[in-house]
Amino acid sequence: MAEPTPPPAPSPAARPPLLSLDEALARLLGGAAAHRIARTETVGSFDALGRVLAADVRSQLDVPPADNTSMDGYAVRAADVRVVGTVLPVAQRIPAGKVGEALAPGTAARIFTGAQVPPGADAVVMQEQCEAIADPAGTGLGRVRVNTLAQAGQWVRLRGEDVQRGAVVLKAGTRLTPQALGMAASVGAATLTVLRRPRVAVFSTGDELVMPGDPLPPGAIYNSNRFTLRGLLQAAGCEAIDLGIVPDRLDATREALRLAAADADLILTSGGVSVGEEDHLRPAVQAEGELTLWQIAMKPGKPLAFGRVRRGAGGDARADAGAIFMGLPGNPVSSFVTFLVAVAPVLRAIQGMPNPAPQAYTLRADFDWPRPDRRREFLRVRLNDGGGLDLYPNQSSGVLTSTVWADGLVDLPAGQAVKAGDAVRFLPLHELVGR
Ligand code: AMP
Ligand code: MG
């Protein structure tokens, strides 16, 4: 009897190429170049947190604008205080916000932190080292005994010591952190020129998905990626356009893509990009634009779909490059990690921000990882009190608990086992989110 014919082996051409993450990133960033956001907006600096500067911020003034005291005490001429116990008449009183008069030789000025040091004075003696001597009549400002020597320059913050007039204090491409906003305000910037926020449309695929608040039928799970991805986008300074869960039908998926592309710089989806899966995302993107499917040699997060969706099939066609499409894997840890390592750099690129490698630290592994994968791995780890790294015990790509527990990821080269005590490359989460 003849052997039954084995099923045909899948044609190698049908398998998406296996790319290194670095190669994939290079292609992603190359593709993102055509999607640079050009529009700028002028916003009040009070409300500019998280925005990206489109123009340098230059200081119109010296900061501080004048020499001032960093202590409560007495402004003097150092030359007048040559011996400990020198007694000087107090000629004036200068609280912060008031400008004193030139200090007459042989006198002192009572002065308070932040007040301008009067012309003629070159030092401040802190009040703890002085003794106030009241006038016998109780009128006037009395005298002061200085129980120390004065050095010229002591406790004086010099004009321009922080910023000099004309200096660039914040560069175009900088994300406005709370500190950056304070800096801009300190040089008097009331408004800032920033880039329009990236608009990112997000939808989830998967008929098993249910929203929290609804009952969970058998076979269903709650849609966590919708929350994680939206939060990541907001943390990255984007306007997230939430399109919810799209039904698993070709027409519905195509319609969602068209709707998304009309408004978005980037379309982000989760689920339905695993190899061999019967889903409508791939044909829908192919019908509405172009799609490349990649297998990235990383774990978690192997499948990644990348392409673009044309705009305005309905008549208001705009002559631009359309919206970038990125399809993330559905497993919650995979989509989280893929966002951090692949989507975040694209978001930076379309905002014209520099994309240096995230700051990594070489730290000691306090765990064993004896059976490494053939792909580059990103392990969820946490810093311990001893300055080393602990490993979350379950590294499965479905275990969201690991992402909440972790401080960061160990970036492990393909095929590399770890023994406790080994040095490993640690990427703190805060370096990857909202940089
Ligand atoms: P997929 O990439 O669609 O094959 O999905 C891989 C795994 O991720 C499956 O176990 C899905 O149930 C799960 N998954 C897909 N989308 C989501 C989502 N939005 N939230 C939580 N889990 C999801
Ligand atoms: Mg699915």
Coordinates of C-alpha atoms and ligand atoms in Angstrom, one line a residue:
M1 CA 0.0 0.0 0.0
A2 CA 1.2 3.4 -0.8
E3 CA 2.2 5.7 2.0
P4 CA -0.3 8.6 2.5
T5 CA 1.0 11.7 0.9
P6 CA 2.4 14.1 3.6
P7 CA 0.9 17.6 3.6
P8 CA 3.1 20.0 1.5
A9 CA 5.7 21.8 3.6
P10 CA 4.9 25.5 3.9
S11 CA 6.7 27.4 1.1
P12 CA 9.7 29.2 2.6
A13 CA 8.7 32.3 0.7
A14 CA 5.4 32.5 2.6
R15 CA 7.2 32.8 5.9
P16 CA 7.8 36.3 7.0
P17 CA 11.5 37.2 7.2
L18 CA 13.2 36.8 10.6
L19 CA 14.8 40.1 11.4
S20 CA 17.0 41.3 14.2
L21 CA 15.4 44.0 16.3
D22 CA 18.1 46.4 15.3
E23 CA 17.5 45.7 11.6
A24 CA 13.7 46.1 12.1
L25 CA 14.3 49.4 13.9
A26 CA 16.5 50.7 11.2
R27 CA 13.7 49.9 8.6
L28 CA 11.0 51.3 10.9
L29 CA 12.8 54.6 11.4
G30 CA 13.6 54.8 7.7
G31 CA 9.9 54.4 7.0
A32 CA 8.9 56.9 9.7
A33 CA 11.0 59.7 8.0
A34 CA 8.2 60.3 5.5
H35 CA 5.7 60.8 8.3
R36 CA 7.5 63.7 10.2
I37 CA 5.0 66.0 11.9
A38 CA 5.5 69.4 10.5
R39 CA 2.7 71.4 12.2
T40 CA 3.7 73.5 15.2
E41 CA 1.5 75.2 17.8
T42 CA 2.1 78.0 20.2
V43 CA 0.9 77.0 23.7
G44 CA 1.1 78.6 27.1
S45 CA 4.1 77.3 28.9
F46 CA 1.8 76.7 31.9
D47 CA 0.1 73.9 29.9
A48 CA 2.9 72.5 27.9
L49 CA 3.9 69.5 30.0
G50 CA 4.9 66.5 27.9
R51 CA 5.0 68.5 24.6
V52 CA 8.0 68.5 22.3
L53 CA 9.7 71.8 21.6
A54 CA 9.7 72.8 17.9
A55 CA 12.1 75.7 18.4
D56 CA 15.0 76.4 20.8
V57 CA 14.2 78.4 23.9
R58 CA 16.6 81.3 24.3
S59 CA 17.0 83.4 27.4
Q60 CA 16.2 87.1 27.0
L61 CA 17.9 87.8 30.4
D62 CA 20.5 86.8 32.9
V63 CA 19.4 84.4 35.6
P64 CA 19.5 85.5 38.3
P65 CA 19.0 89.0 36.9
A66 CA 21.1 90.6 39.6
D67 CA 23.6 89.5 42.4
N68 CA 21.4 88.4 45.3
T69 CA 21.8 86.7 48.7
S70 CA 21.3 83.0 49.3
M71 CA 21.0 83.6 53.1
D72 CA 19.2 85.7 55.5
G73 CA 21.8 87.9 57.2
Y74 CA 23.8 91.1 56.7
A75 CA 25.3 92.5 53.5
V76 CA 28.7 94.0 54.1
R77 CA 31.9 95.0 52.5
A78 CA 34.3 92.2 53.2
A79 CA 37.0 94.8 53.7
D80 CA 35.0 96.3 56.6
V81 CA 35.0 93.0 58.5
R82 CA 38.7 92.4 59.1
V83 CA 38.4 91.2 62.7
V84 CA 35.9 88.9 64.5
G85 CA 33.5 91.0 66.5
T86 CA 33.4 94.0 64.2
V87 CA 30.4 96.2 65.0
L88 CA 28.7 98.1 62.1
P89 CA 25.6 100.3 62.1
V90 CA 22.7 98.8 60.1
A91 CA 21.9 101.4 57.5
Q92 CA 19.0 99.7 55.6
R93 CA 16.8 96.7 55.5
I94 CA 16.3 94.9 52.2
P95 CA 13.6 92.2 52.0
A96 CA 13.3 90.0 48.8
G97 CA 11.7 92.0 46.0
K98 CA 13.0 95.3 47.2
V99 CA 16.0 97.1 45.9
G100 CA 18.4 98.7 48.4
E101 CA 20.6 101.7 48.1
A102 CA 24.4 101.7 47.6
L103 CA 26.0 100.5 50.8
A104 CA 28.0 103.3 52.5
P105 CA 31.4 102.2 53.7
G106 CA 31.5 101.1 57.3
T107 CA 27.8 100.1 57.3
A108 CA 25.8 96.8 57.0
A109 CA 22.4 96.1 55.4
R110 CA 19.9 93.7 57.0
I111 CA 19.1 91.4 54.0
F112 CA 16.8 88.4 53.3
T113 CA 17.2 85.4 51.0
G114 CA 16.6 86.3 47.4
A115 CA 17.1 90.1 47.8
Q116 CA 19.5 91.9 45.6
V117 CA 22.8 92.6 47.2
P118 CA 23.2 96.4 47.2
P119 CA 25.9 98.1 45.1
G120 CA 29.0 98.4 47.2
A121 CA 28.4 95.2 49.3
D122 CA 30.4 92.2 48.2
A123 CA 29.6 89.6 50.9
V124 CA 26.7 88.4 53.1
V125 CA 27.2 87.2 56.7
M126 CA 24.5 84.7 57.7
Q127 CA 22.4 85.9 60.6
E128 CA 23.5 82.9 62.8
Q129 CA 27.0 84.4 62.9
C130 CA 25.7 87.9 63.9
E131 CA 24.3 89.6 66.9
A132 CA 21.8 92.4 66.5
I133 CA 22.3 95.3 68.9
A134 CA 19.2 97.5 69.4
D135 CA 19.5 101.3 69.6
P136 CA 19.2 102.6 73.2
A137 CA 16.2 104.6 72.1
G138 CA 14.7 101.6 70.3
T139 CA 14.4 103.5 67.1
G140 CA 16.3 102.9 63.8
L141 CA 17.9 99.7 62.7
G142 CA 20.5 99.4 65.4
R143 CA 23.9 97.8 64.9
V144 CA 25.2 94.4 64.2
R145 CA 28.2 92.5 65.7
V146 CA 29.7 90.2 63.2
N147 CA 31.2 87.2 65.0
T148 CA 33.1 85.9 62.0
L149 CA 35.3 87.2 59.2
A150 CA 33.7 88.0 55.8
Q151 CA 35.1 86.6 52.6
A152 CA 34.4 88.6 49.4
G153 CA 31.7 86.7 47.5
Q154 CA 30.3 84.6 50.3
W155 CA 26.6 83.7 50.1
V156 CA 26.2 85.9 47.0
R157 CA 24.5 84.3 43.9
L158 CA 26.0 86.1 41.0
R159 CA 24.1 87.7 38.2
G160 CA 23.9 85.2 35.3
E161 CA 25.4 82.4 37.3
D162 CA 22.6 80.0 36.1
V163 CA 21.9 81.4 32.6
Q164 CA 23.4 84.1 30.5
R165 CA 21.3 86.3 28.3
G166 CA 21.1 84.9 24.8
A167 CA 21.9 81.3 25.8
V168 CA 19.8 78.4 24.5
V169 CA 18.3 76.9 27.6
L170 CA 16.2 74.2 25.9
K171 CA 16.8 72.7 22.5
A172 CA 14.2 72.0 19.8
G173 CA 13.3 68.3 20.1
T174 CA 13.3 68.3 23.9
R175 CA 10.3 66.8 25.6
L176 CA 9.0 69.3 28.2
T177 CA 9.4 67.7 31.6
P178 CA 8.4 69.6 34.8
Q179 CA 12.0 70.7 35.2
A180 CA 12.1 72.0 31.6
L181 CA 8.9 74.0 32.1
G182 CA 10.4 75.6 35.3
M183 CA 13.5 76.4 33.2
A184 CA 11.5 78.0 30.5
A185 CA 9.5 80.0 33.0
S186 CA 12.8 81.2 34.8
V187 CA 13.8 82.9 31.5
G188 CA 10.4 84.5 31.2
A189 CA 8.9 82.3 28.4
A190 CA 5.2 82.7 28.6
T191 CA 4.5 80.7 25.5
L192 CA 6.4 77.9 23.7
T193 CA 6.4 76.7 20.2
V194 CA 5.7 72.9 20.2
L195 CA 5.0 70.2 17.7
R196 CA 1.4 69.1 17.2
R197 CA 0.9 66.0 19.3
P198 CA 1.2 62.7 17.4
R199 CA -2.3 61.4 16.8
V200 CA -2.4 57.6 17.2
A201 CA -5.5 55.5 16.5
V202 CA -5.6 52.3 18.5
F203 CA -7.9 49.3 18.1
S204 CA -7.9 45.7 19.5
T205 CA -8.7 42.6 17.5
G206 CA -10.0 39.4 19.0
D207 CA -13.5 38.0 19.4
E208 CA -12.6 36.8 22.9
L209 CA -12.2 40.3 24.2
V210 CA -14.6 41.9 26.6
M211 CA -14.5 45.3 28.4
P212 CA -14.2 45.5 32.1
G213 CA -17.6 46.3 33.5
D214 CA -19.3 43.7 31.2
P215 CA -19.8 40.1 32.3
L216 CA -17.2 37.6 31.2
P217 CA -18.8 34.8 29.2
P218 CA -17.0 31.4 28.9
G219 CA -14.0 31.6 26.6
A220 CA -13.7 35.4 27.0
I221 CA -11.0 37.5 28.6
Y222 CA -10.9 41.2 29.5
N223 CA -9.3 43.5 27.0
S224 CA -6.2 44.7 28.8
N225 CA -4.1 45.8 25.8
R226 CA -6.6 48.6 25.2
F227 CA -5.7 50.1 28.5
T228 CA -2.0 49.4 28.4
L229 CA -1.5 50.8 24.9
R230 CA -3.6 53.9 25.5
G231 CA -1.7 54.6 28.7
L232 CA 1.6 54.2 27.0
L233 CA 0.6 56.6 24.3
Q234 CA -0.6 59.2 26.8
A235 CA 2.7 58.7 28.7
A236 CA 4.5 59.3 25.4
G237 CA 2.7 62.6 24.9
C238 CA 0.4 61.4 22.1
E239 CA -3.3 62.0 21.5
A240 CA -4.7 58.5 21.6
I241 CA -7.7 58.0 19.4
D242 CA -9.4 54.9 20.8
L243 CA -11.4 52.9 18.3
G244 CA -12.2 50.1 20.7
I245 CA -12.6 46.5 19.7
V246 CA -13.1 45.9 16.0
P247 CA -15.3 42.9 15.0
D248 CA -13.5 40.1 13.3
R249 CA -14.8 40.8 9.8
L250 CA -12.9 42.1 6.7
D251 CA -15.3 45.0 6.0
A252 CA -15.3 46.2 9.6
T253 CA -11.5 46.0 9.8
R254 CA -11.1 47.9 6.5
E255 CA -13.6 50.5 7.7
A256 CA -11.8 50.9 11.0
L257 CA -8.5 51.4 9.1
R258 CA -10.0 54.1 6.8
L259 CA -11.5 55.9 9.8
A260 CA -8.2 55.7 11.6
A261 CA -6.1 56.9 8.7
A262 CA -8.3 60.0 8.1
D263 CA -7.1 61.4 11.4
A264 CA -4.0 59.6 12.6
D265 CA -0.3 59.7 12.1
L266 CA 0.0 56.1 13.3
I267 CA -2.4 53.3 13.6
L268 CA -1.7 50.8 16.3
T269 CA -3.5 47.5 16.7
S270 CA -3.1 44.5 19.0
G271 CA -3.6 40.9 18.2
G272 CA -4.1 39.0 15.0
V273 CA -0.6 39.2 13.6
S274 CA 0.7 35.8 14.6
V275 CA 1.9 33.6 11.7
G276 CA -0.8 31.4 10.2
E277 CA -3.6 33.0 12.0
E278 CA -6.9 33.4 10.2
D279 CA -7.7 37.0 10.7
H280 CA -8.7 40.1 8.7
L281 CA -6.0 42.5 9.7
R282 CA -3.5 41.5 7.0
P283 CA -5.8 41.5 4.0
A284 CA -7.5 44.7 5.3
V285 CA -4.2 46.6 5.5
Q286 CA -3.1 45.2 2.1
A287 CA -6.4 46.5 0.6
E288 CA -6.1 49.9 2.2
G289 CA -2.4 50.4 1.8
E290 CA 0.8 48.3 2.1
L291 CA 1.9 45.7 4.6
T292 CA 5.1 44.0 5.6
L293 CA 4.9 41.2 8.1
W294 CA 8.0 40.6 10.1
Q295 CA 9.2 38.0 12.5
I296 CA 11.5 39.8 14.9
A297 CA 14.1 37.7 16.6
M298 CA 13.1 38.9 20.0
K299 CA 11.2 37.3 22.9
P300 CA 8.6 38.3 23.9
G301 CA 7.0 39.9 20.9
K302 CA 8.0 37.9 17.8
P303 CA 5.4 39.0 15.2
L304 CA 5.2 42.6 14.1
A305 CA 3.3 43.9 11.2
F306 CA 4.4 47.2 9.7
G307 CA 3.0 49.2 6.8
R308 CA 1.0 52.2 5.9
V309 CA -2.7 53.0 5.2
R310 CA -3.7 55.5 2.5
R311 CA -5.8 58.4 3.5
G312 CA -9.0 59.7 2.1
A313 CA -10.4 57.0 -0.2
G314 CA -13.6 59.0 0.2
G315 CA -12.6 62.0 -1.8
D316 CA -10.6 64.3 0.5
A317 CA -7.5 62.6 -0.6
R318 CA -4.5 64.3 0.8
A319 CA -1.2 64.0 -1.0
D320 CA 0.8 62.6 1.9
A321 CA 2.4 59.4 2.9
G322 CA -0.8 58.2 4.8
A323 CA -0.7 56.8 8.2
I324 CA 1.9 54.4 9.5
F325 CA 0.5 51.0 10.5
M326 CA 2.0 48.9 13.3
G327 CA 0.3 45.7 14.3
L328 CA 1.5 44.5 17.7
P329 CA 1.1 40.9 19.0
G330 CA -1.9 40.2 21.2
N331 CA -0.1 38.7 24.2
P332 CA -0.2 41.5 26.8
V333 CA 3.5 41.3 27.7
S334 CA 4.5 41.0 24.1
S335 CA 2.5 44.1 23.1
F336 CA 3.9 46.0 26.1
V337 CA 7.5 45.2 25.3
T338 CA 7.1 45.7 21.5
F339 CA 5.6 49.1 22.2
L340 CA 8.6 50.0 24.3
V341 CA 11.3 48.8 21.9
A342 CA 9.7 49.4 18.5
V343 CA 6.8 51.9 18.7
A344 CA 8.3 54.4 21.1
P345 CA 11.3 55.0 18.8
V346 CA 8.9 55.6 15.8
L347 CA 6.9 58.1 17.8
R348 CA 10.1 59.9 18.6
A349 CA 11.2 59.8 15.0
I350 CA 7.9 61.3 13.6
Q351 CA 8.4 64.2 16.1
G352 CA 12.0 64.8 14.9
M353 CA 13.4 63.8 18.3
P354 CA 16.8 62.3 18.5
N355 CA 16.7 58.6 19.0
P356 CA 19.7 57.6 21.1
A357 CA 19.8 54.1 22.4
P358 CA 18.0 54.0 25.7
Q359 CA 20.4 54.5 28.6
A360 CA 21.3 51.0 29.8
Y361 CA 23.2 50.0 33.0
T362 CA 25.4 47.0 33.5
L363 CA 24.2 45.3 36.7
R364 CA 24.7 42.0 38.5
A365 CA 22.1 39.3 37.9
D366 CA 21.0 37.7 41.1
F367 CA 19.3 34.9 39.2
D368 CA 20.0 32.0 36.9
W369 CA 18.6 31.8 33.4
P370 CA 20.0 28.5 32.2
R371 CA 18.0 27.9 29.1
P372 CA 18.2 31.0 26.9
D373 CA 16.2 31.4 23.7
R374 CA 17.7 31.6 20.3
R375 CA 16.2 35.0 20.0
R376 CA 17.2 38.2 21.9
E377 CA 15.2 38.2 25.2
F378 CA 13.8 41.0 27.3
L379 CA 13.4 39.6 30.8
R380 CA 11.2 41.4 33.4
V381 CA 13.5 42.2 36.4
R382 CA 13.5 44.3 39.5
L383 CA 16.4 46.1 41.3
N384 CA 17.0 44.7 44.8
D385 CA 18.5 46.3 47.9
G386 CA 21.9 44.7 47.2
G387 CA 22.3 46.6 43.9
G388 CA 21.5 43.4 41.8
L389 CA 18.6 42.3 39.8
D390 CA 15.9 39.8 40.7
L391 CA 13.9 37.9 38.0
Y392 CA 10.2 37.6 37.9
P393 CA 9.6 33.9 38.2
N394 CA 7.1 33.6 35.4
Q395 CA 8.4 35.1 32.2
S396 CA 5.5 33.9 30.0
S397 CA 4.3 36.5 27.5
G398 CA 0.8 36.4 28.9
V399 CA 1.7 37.2 32.5
L400 CA 0.9 40.9 32.9
T401 CA 1.8 40.6 36.6
S402 CA 5.5 40.6 35.6
T403 CA 5.2 44.1 34.0
V404 CA 3.7 45.6 37.1
W405 CA 6.3 44.0 39.3
A406 CA 9.3 45.0 37.1
D407 CA 11.5 48.1 37.2
G408 CA 13.0 47.2 33.9
L409 CA 14.1 44.7 31.4
V410 CA 17.3 42.7 31.0
D411 CA 18.3 42.9 27.4
L412 CA 19.8 39.5 26.8
P413 CA 21.7 38.6 23.6
A414 CA 20.4 35.6 21.7
G415 CA 21.4 32.3 23.1
Q416 CA 23.1 33.7 26.2
A417 CA 22.6 31.9 29.5
V418 CA 22.9 33.8 32.8
K419 CA 24.4 32.5 36.0
A420 CA 23.9 34.4 39.3
G421 CA 26.7 37.0 39.6
D422 CA 27.0 37.6 35.8
A423 CA 26.9 41.2 34.5
V424 CA 23.8 41.9 32.4
R425 CA 22.4 44.9 30.5
F426 CA 19.5 46.5 32.3
L427 CA 17.0 48.9 30.7
P428 CA 15.0 50.8 33.3
L429 CA 11.3 51.1 32.3
H430 CA 11.4 54.9 32.8
E431 CA 14.1 55.1 30.1
L432 CA 11.7 53.4 27.7
V433 CA 8.4 55.1 28.4
G434 CA 7.8 58.8 27.6
R435 CA 11.5 59.5 27.1
Ligands
AMP1 P1 -3.1 37.0 19.0 O1 -1.9 37.8 18.8 O2 -4.4 37.6 18.5 O3 -2.9 35.6 18.5 O4 -3.3 36.9 20.6 C1 -2.4 36.2 21.4 C2 -2.9 36.1 22.8 O5 -3.1 37.4 23.3 C3 -4.2 35.4 22.9 O6 -4.2 34.6 24.1 C4 -5.2 36.5 23.0 O7 -6.4 36.1 23.8 C5 -4.4 37.6 23.8 N1 -4.9 38.9 23.5 C6 -5.1 39.4 22.3 N2 -5.6 40.7 22.3 C7 -5.7 41.0 23.7 C8 -6.1 42.1 24.4 N3 -6.5 43.2 23.7 N4 -6.1 42.1 25.7 C9 -5.6 41.0 26.4 N5 -5.2 39.9 25.7 C10 -5.3 39.8 24.4
MG2 MG -6.3 37.1 18.2

